[in-house]
Short mmCIF file of C-alpha atoms in Angstrom, two decimals:
data_model
loop_
_atom_site.label_atom_id
_atom_site.label_comp_id
_atom_site.label_asym_id
_atom_site.label_seq_id
_atom_site.Cartn_x
_atom_site.Cartn_y
_atom_site.Cartn_z
CA MET A 17 37.65 98.87 -10.60
CA SER A 18 35.00 98.93 -7.89
CA PRO A 19 33.88 95.63 -6.32
CA HIS A 20 31.58 93.51 -8.47
CA LEU A 21 28.80 91.09 -7.56
CA SER A 22 29.77 89.34 -4.35
CA PRO A 23 29.05 85.65 -3.76
CA PRO A 24 27.02 84.48 -0.73
CA PRO A 25 28.76 83.25 2.44
CA SER A 26 30.33 79.82 2.02
CA ALA A 27 33.03 77.51 3.36
CA HIS A 28 35.51 75.46 1.34
CA PRO A 29 38.03 72.79 2.35
CA GLY A 30 41.61 73.20 1.27
CA THR A 31 45.17 73.99 2.28
CA LEU A 32 46.26 77.46 3.34
CA HIS A 33 49.93 78.02 2.52
CA PHE A 34 51.81 80.71 4.46
CA ILE A 35 54.75 82.37 2.68
CA PRO A 36 56.81 84.76 4.86
CA GLN A 37 56.54 87.61 5.57
CA ASN A 38 52.87 88.36 4.93
CA LEU A 39 51.79 86.31 1.92
CA SER A 40 49.55 83.28 1.58
CA ALA A 41 47.89 81.07 -1.01
CA PHE A 42 44.73 79.00 -0.67
CA GLU A 43 44.62 75.67 -2.47
CA PRO A 44 41.06 74.29 -2.71
CA THR A 45 40.72 70.58 -2.09
CA LYS A 46 39.98 68.59 -5.22
CA GLN A 47 36.95 66.36 -4.81
CA PRO A 48 37.94 62.91 -6.15
CA PRO A 49 35.55 61.35 -8.68
CA SER A 50 33.03 59.00 -7.11
CA HIS A 51 34.43 56.03 -9.06
CA SER A 52 37.99 56.42 -7.72
CA ASN A 53 38.00 54.79 -4.31
CA PRO A 54 40.76 54.75 -3.24
CA PRO A 55 42.12 57.51 -5.50
CA THR A 56 44.77 56.32 -7.95
CA ASN A 57 45.66 59.66 -9.51
CA PRO A 58 49.28 60.86 -9.23
CA ALA A 59 50.06 63.58 -6.75
CA PRO A 60 49.93 67.10 -8.20
CA THR A 61 53.32 68.41 -9.25
CA ASN A 62 52.22 71.56 -11.11
CA THR A 63 50.52 74.75 -9.95
CA LEU A 64 48.11 77.19 -11.56
CA LEU A 65 48.57 80.34 -9.47
CA TRP A 66 45.48 82.58 -9.67
CA ILE A 67 45.97 86.28 -8.95
CA GLY A 68 42.96 88.51 -8.30
CA GLY A 69 42.36 92.17 -8.98
CA LEU A 70 41.48 95.29 -7.03
CA PHE A 71 39.47 94.51 -3.87
CA ASP A 72 39.71 90.74 -4.40
CA THR A 73 40.17 88.44 -1.40
CA PRO A 74 40.23 84.62 -1.34
CA LEU A 75 37.21 83.30 -3.28
CA SER A 76 35.48 86.68 -3.61
CA THR A 77 35.60 85.61 -7.26
CA THR A 78 34.21 82.08 -7.33
CA TYR A 79 35.04 80.56 -10.72
CA PRO A 80 38.51 79.42 -9.49
CA LEU A 81 36.68 76.71 -7.51
CA ALA A 82 35.23 75.26 -10.72
CA LEU A 83 38.61 75.60 -12.42
CA ALA A 84 40.40 73.84 -9.55
CA ALA A 85 38.03 70.87 -9.81
CA ALA A 86 38.49 70.57 -13.58
CA LEU A 87 42.30 70.64 -13.76
CA PRO A 88 44.23 67.49 -14.75
CA PRO A 89 45.38 65.23 -11.88
CA THR A 90 48.95 66.57 -11.91
CA TRP A 91 47.78 70.18 -11.55
CA ASN A 92 46.36 72.06 -8.58
CA LEU A 93 45.08 75.62 -8.38
CA ALA A 94 46.09 78.06 -5.66
CA THR A 95 44.71 81.57 -5.20
CA ALA A 96 47.36 84.10 -4.19
CA SER A 97 46.84 86.61 -1.38
CA LEU A 98 49.32 89.41 -2.01
CA GLY A 99 50.17 92.31 0.25
CA SER A 100 47.80 94.43 -1.86
CA ALA A 101 44.76 92.17 -1.38
CA GLY A 102 41.36 93.58 -0.49
CA HIS A 103 41.39 97.27 0.37
CA SER A 104 45.20 97.45 0.52
CA TRP A 105 45.78 97.92 -3.21
CA GLY A 106 45.64 101.71 -2.94
CA THR A 107 48.87 101.89 -0.96
CA SER A 108 50.76 99.29 -2.98
CA SER A 109 51.93 98.88 -6.60
CA ILE A 110 52.09 96.26 -9.30
CA ALA A 111 55.88 96.32 -8.92
CA GLN A 112 55.45 95.12 -5.33
CA ASP A 113 52.82 92.63 -6.46
CA ALA A 114 55.34 91.13 -8.91
CA LYS A 115 57.84 90.69 -6.08
CA ASP A 116 55.15 88.99 -3.98
CA ILE A 117 54.22 86.68 -6.84
CA ALA A 118 57.87 85.69 -7.27
CA LYS A 119 58.01 84.57 -3.63
CA ILE A 120 54.88 82.46 -4.06
CA VAL A 121 56.16 80.92 -7.31
CA ASP A 122 59.44 80.06 -5.58
CA TYR A 123 57.50 78.50 -2.71
CA PHE A 124 55.42 76.18 -4.91
CA ARG A 125 58.45 75.17 -6.94
CA SER A 126 60.21 74.23 -3.71
CA ILE A 127 57.39 71.94 -2.51
CA ARG A 128 56.43 70.46 -5.91
CA PRO A 129 59.22 68.57 -7.67
CA ALA A 130 58.57 67.52 -11.23
CA GLU A 131 57.81 63.88 -11.97
CA GLY A 132 60.94 61.82 -11.41
CA GLU A 133 62.68 64.59 -9.48
CA LYS A 134 61.42 63.92 -5.95
CA GLU A 135 64.36 61.70 -5.13
CA LYS A 136 66.76 64.49 -6.12
CA GLY A 137 64.98 67.08 -4.02
CA GLU A 138 64.63 69.44 -6.97
CA GLY A 139 61.56 71.66 -7.22
CA ARG A 140 60.84 71.85 -10.92
CA GLY A 141 57.10 71.43 -11.23
CA LYS A 142 55.44 73.68 -13.78
CA VAL A 143 53.87 76.97 -12.67
CA VAL A 144 51.38 78.96 -14.74
CA ILE A 145 50.24 82.36 -13.49
CA MET A 146 46.66 83.43 -14.17
CA GLY A 147 45.60 87.01 -13.63
CA HIS A 148 42.05 88.26 -13.20
CA SER A 149 41.31 91.96 -13.74
CA THR A 150 44.22 93.99 -12.31
CA GLY A 151 45.85 90.63 -11.61
CA CYS A 152 46.50 90.69 -15.38
CA GLN A 153 48.55 93.87 -14.93
CA ASP A 154 50.41 92.01 -12.18
CA CYS A 155 51.17 89.17 -14.59
CA MET A 156 52.44 91.56 -17.26
CA GLU A 157 54.60 93.34 -14.70
CA TYR A 158 55.94 89.97 -13.54
CA LEU A 159 56.97 89.06 -17.09
CA VAL A 160 58.28 92.38 -18.46
CA GLY A 161 58.51 94.94 -15.63
CA ALA A 162 61.67 96.11 -13.92
CA GLY A 163 63.56 93.15 -12.47
CA SER A 164 61.64 90.58 -14.50
CA SER A 165 64.81 88.79 -15.59
CA GLN A 166 65.59 88.07 -11.94
CA ARG A 167 62.21 86.48 -11.21
CA PRO A 168 61.58 82.73 -11.51
CA ALA A 169 60.37 81.79 -14.98
CA VAL A 170 56.85 80.43 -15.43
CA GLU A 171 55.59 77.99 -18.05
CA GLY A 172 52.57 80.02 -19.14
CA VAL A 173 50.34 83.00 -18.43
CA VAL A 174 46.56 83.38 -18.60
CA LEU A 175 45.05 86.87 -18.77
CA GLN A 176 41.36 86.77 -17.77
CA ALA A 177 39.40 90.05 -17.98
CA PRO A 178 42.39 92.26 -18.85
CA VAL A 179 40.95 95.78 -18.91
CA SER A 180 42.30 99.30 -18.67
CA ASP A 181 41.77 100.95 -15.29
CA ARG A 182 42.60 104.28 -16.94
CA GLU A 183 39.80 103.96 -19.49
CA ALA A 184 37.37 102.59 -16.91
CA LEU A 185 38.05 105.56 -14.62
CA GLY A 186 37.57 107.91 -17.55
CA ALA A 187 34.07 106.49 -17.99
CA ALA A 188 33.21 106.32 -14.28
CA MET A 189 34.30 109.83 -13.25
CA ALA A 190 33.20 113.24 -14.49
CA GLY A 191 35.89 114.86 -16.58
CA ALA A 192 36.48 117.77 -14.21
CA ALA A 193 36.75 115.48 -11.17
CA LEU A 194 39.22 113.18 -12.93
CA ARG A 195 41.36 116.09 -14.09
CA GLU A 196 41.45 117.50 -10.55
CA ALA A 197 42.47 114.15 -9.06
CA ASN A 198 45.16 113.70 -11.71
CA GLU A 199 46.57 117.20 -11.25
CA ILE A 200 46.72 116.90 -7.47
CA ALA A 201 48.31 113.43 -7.65
CA VAL A 202 50.97 114.60 -10.12
CA GLY A 203 51.70 117.65 -7.97
CA MET A 204 52.13 115.51 -4.87
CA CYS A 205 54.53 113.20 -6.73
CA GLU A 206 56.54 116.17 -7.98
CA ASP A 207 56.73 117.49 -4.40
CA GLY A 208 58.17 114.20 -3.16
CA ARG A 209 54.90 113.15 -1.49
CA GLU A 210 54.05 110.24 -3.77
CA GLY A 211 53.48 107.95 -0.80
CA ASP A 212 50.94 110.28 0.81
CA GLY A 213 47.23 109.63 0.43
CA LEU A 214 45.03 111.60 -1.91
CA PRO A 215 42.13 113.48 -0.29
CA ASN A 216 39.30 110.96 -0.12
CA ARG A 217 36.83 113.44 -1.58
CA LEU A 218 38.60 112.94 -4.92
CA THR A 219 38.25 109.16 -5.06
CA ARG A 220 35.37 108.05 -2.84
CA GLY A 221 32.76 108.38 -5.59
CA VAL A 222 34.38 105.43 -7.37
CA PHE A 223 36.31 103.55 -4.70
CA GLY A 224 34.65 104.42 -1.39
CA ARG A 225 36.58 105.14 1.78
CA ILE A 226 39.96 103.57 1.12
CA GLY A 227 43.44 105.05 1.11
CA ILE A 228 45.03 105.65 -2.30
CA THR A 229 48.49 107.16 -2.55
CA ALA A 230 49.33 109.80 -5.11
CA ARG A 231 51.68 107.38 -6.88
CA ARG A 232 49.10 104.59 -7.12
CA TRP A 233 46.57 107.04 -8.52
CA VAL A 234 49.01 108.13 -11.22
CA ASP A 235 49.73 104.46 -11.94
CA ILE A 236 46.10 103.48 -12.53
CA ALA A 237 44.53 106.69 -13.80
CA MET A 238 46.99 108.35 -16.14
CA GLU A 239 48.35 107.62 -19.59
CA GLY A 240 51.71 105.91 -19.29
CA GLY A 241 51.11 104.96 -15.65
CA ALA A 242 52.67 101.76 -14.37
CA ASP A 243 49.35 99.87 -14.70
CA ASP A 244 48.62 101.08 -18.25
CA TYR A 245 49.10 97.79 -20.12
CA PHE A 246 45.66 97.25 -21.70
CA SER A 247 44.29 100.61 -22.86
CA SER A 248 42.75 100.45 -26.32
CA ASP A 249 44.51 103.65 -27.44
CA LEU A 250 48.05 102.37 -26.89
CA THR A 251 50.18 102.53 -30.03
CA ASP A 252 51.78 99.54 -31.72
CA GLU A 253 55.15 100.79 -30.53
CA GLU A 254 53.92 100.92 -26.93
CA LEU A 255 52.50 97.40 -27.22
CA ARG A 256 55.79 96.12 -28.61
CA GLY A 257 57.40 97.34 -25.39
CA THR A 258 55.05 95.15 -23.33
CA PHE A 259 53.32 92.34 -25.23
CA GLY A 260 56.25 92.17 -27.64
CA ARG A 261 58.60 91.53 -24.74
CA VAL A 262 56.32 88.76 -23.48
CA GLY A 263 56.80 87.19 -26.89
CA ALA A 264 60.56 87.59 -26.74
CA GLY A 265 60.55 85.88 -23.35
CA GLY A 266 58.89 82.81 -24.82
CA THR A 267 56.07 82.44 -22.25
CA PRO A 268 52.92 81.01 -23.92
CA VAL A 269 49.89 83.28 -23.50
CA LEU A 270 46.15 82.67 -23.24
CA VAL A 271 43.96 85.80 -23.36
CA LEU A 272 40.33 85.53 -22.20
CA PHE A 273 38.33 88.75 -22.61
CA SER A 274 34.82 88.81 -21.16
CA GLY A 275 32.09 89.16 -23.77
CA CYS A 276 29.87 91.09 -21.34
CA GLU A 277 32.71 93.08 -19.76
CA GLU A 278 31.28 95.91 -17.66
CA ASN A 279 34.45 98.02 -17.50
CA VAL A 280 34.95 98.89 -21.17
CA ALA A 281 33.21 101.18 -23.62
CA GLU A 282 30.07 99.66 -25.13
CA GLY A 283 31.37 99.95 -28.68
CA LEU A 284 34.83 98.52 -28.02
CA ASP A 285 35.98 96.01 -30.64
CA LYS A 286 36.95 93.31 -28.15
CA GLU A 287 38.00 90.77 -30.76
CA GLY A 288 40.08 93.38 -32.54
CA LEU A 289 41.82 94.49 -29.34
CA VAL A 290 42.65 90.93 -28.28
CA GLY A 291 43.83 90.23 -31.82
CA ARG A 292 46.23 93.19 -31.64
CA TRP A 293 47.73 91.89 -28.40
CA MET A 294 48.11 88.38 -29.79
CA GLY A 295 49.69 89.67 -32.97
CA VAL A 296 52.26 91.70 -31.05
CA VAL A 297 53.20 88.68 -28.93
CA GLU A 298 53.69 86.63 -32.09
CA GLY A 299 55.59 89.49 -33.70
CA GLY A 300 58.02 89.31 -30.79
CA GLY A 301 58.58 85.62 -31.45
CA GLY A 302 56.15 84.37 -28.82
CA ARG A 303 53.32 81.85 -28.69
CA VAL A 304 49.65 82.55 -28.10
CA ASP A 305 46.71 80.19 -27.87
CA ARG A 306 44.55 81.20 -30.82
CA VAL A 307 42.37 78.11 -30.46
CA ASP A 308 40.87 79.04 -27.10
CA GLY A 309 42.04 82.63 -26.65
CA GLY A 310 39.69 85.50 -27.46
CA VAL A 311 36.32 86.72 -26.24
CA VAL A 312 34.29 84.48 -23.91
CA PRO A 313 30.61 84.93 -24.87
CA GLY A 314 28.31 85.85 -22.00
CA ALA A 315 31.10 86.27 -19.46
CA THR A 316 31.01 89.23 -17.11
CA HIS A 317 34.14 90.71 -15.56
CA ASN A 318 34.50 88.16 -12.76
CA LEU A 319 31.80 85.67 -13.83
CA ASN A 320 30.07 85.80 -10.43
CA GLY A 321 26.41 85.16 -11.21
CA CYS A 322 27.09 83.83 -14.72
CA SER A 323 25.42 80.63 -15.87
CA GLU A 324 27.15 77.30 -15.35
CA ALA A 325 27.59 77.01 -19.12
CA VAL A 326 29.48 80.31 -19.34
CA VAL A 327 31.72 79.42 -16.40
CA ASP A 328 32.39 75.99 -17.89
CA ASP A 329 33.32 77.58 -21.23
CA LEU A 330 36.02 79.65 -19.54
CA VAL A 331 37.18 76.75 -17.37
CA GLN A 332 37.55 74.37 -20.32
CA ARG A 333 39.53 76.96 -22.29
CA VAL A 334 42.06 77.11 -19.46
CA VAL A 335 42.12 73.32 -19.07
CA ARG A 336 42.82 72.86 -22.78
CA PHE A 337 45.59 75.47 -22.61
CA ILE A 338 47.15 73.54 -19.73
CA GLY A 339 46.85 70.35 -21.79
CA ARG A 340 48.68 71.97 -24.69
CA LEU A 341 51.45 73.10 -22.36
CA ASP A 342 51.79 69.56 -21.01
CA GLY A 343 51.82 68.21 -24.55
CA GLY A 344 54.58 70.55 -25.68
CA ASP A 345 52.37 72.17 -28.32
CA PHE A 346 53.94 75.59 -27.76
CA LEU A 347 57.52 74.40 -28.23
CA GLY A 348 59.54 74.86 -31.40
CA GLY A 349 58.02 76.52 -34.41
CA SER A 350 54.41 75.45 -34.01
CA LYS A 351 51.64 78.06 -33.78
CA MET A 352 48.37 77.47 -32.04
#
């Protein structure tokens, strides 16, 4: 939804990776422990690729820095900058985001061989994708959307702050204004003008002065839109077509829902909703992390401004999930 609490100005060392044509990924430098001089840790071979949500730009959400520092020695974090980053999301789509993510995954696999594979020149290091906010919709689209079977496989997926843009818009906009925007957007799509921008008067109350095409509005605002993966009113059958297919694909899943999420109804049963998603993944034959998955107490949508203890809780959940992946805990018939 609209931008959340912004961090203060700051500078961070790291590596900026350029991926043609217009993509990039920022990899924060890991600070070596004070006792390791010179460092003896093995070079990273695996990548946690963090994907932000609407309006996000590199490090506008800050907890990835803490996560990068806490990862095991053979893992590094990189934050993806897709073509839809910042204010560009309104003229893009999660289908295009999935294509962008595939290019970045391919890139990191090509530069990070697995242990013992460097001599062969094979890029087989693990890649886990981690979505934040609408980045979670991107991850779902990557795994089950059109063309997903042609995209490079990933070893795991983390969904942090997966919320419904449709339901959030329903709460943020007056009913008459939302209906008008929906009707105009649908009419434009039916007239073959889905790539044209909606009149800004319809959207500026929530999103400010940015361009949003008719198609993107339908995707985020309407039932059954392309982005509609996480709405609480979706039926079990609809969830089986999304989360169930994640299960069938075999990608282990960690769901982290913010306990103080600002973009959901106050009375939403967060634990119940996450439990439904997990159950559908398992029903499709998949694996979920039930040890660390669930609601993160005290966490806001993007954790900017949260206490160090809350941030560390989320970070350690992801680190333990990575450890279970490395240990093979999600293989075979075991359930976590």
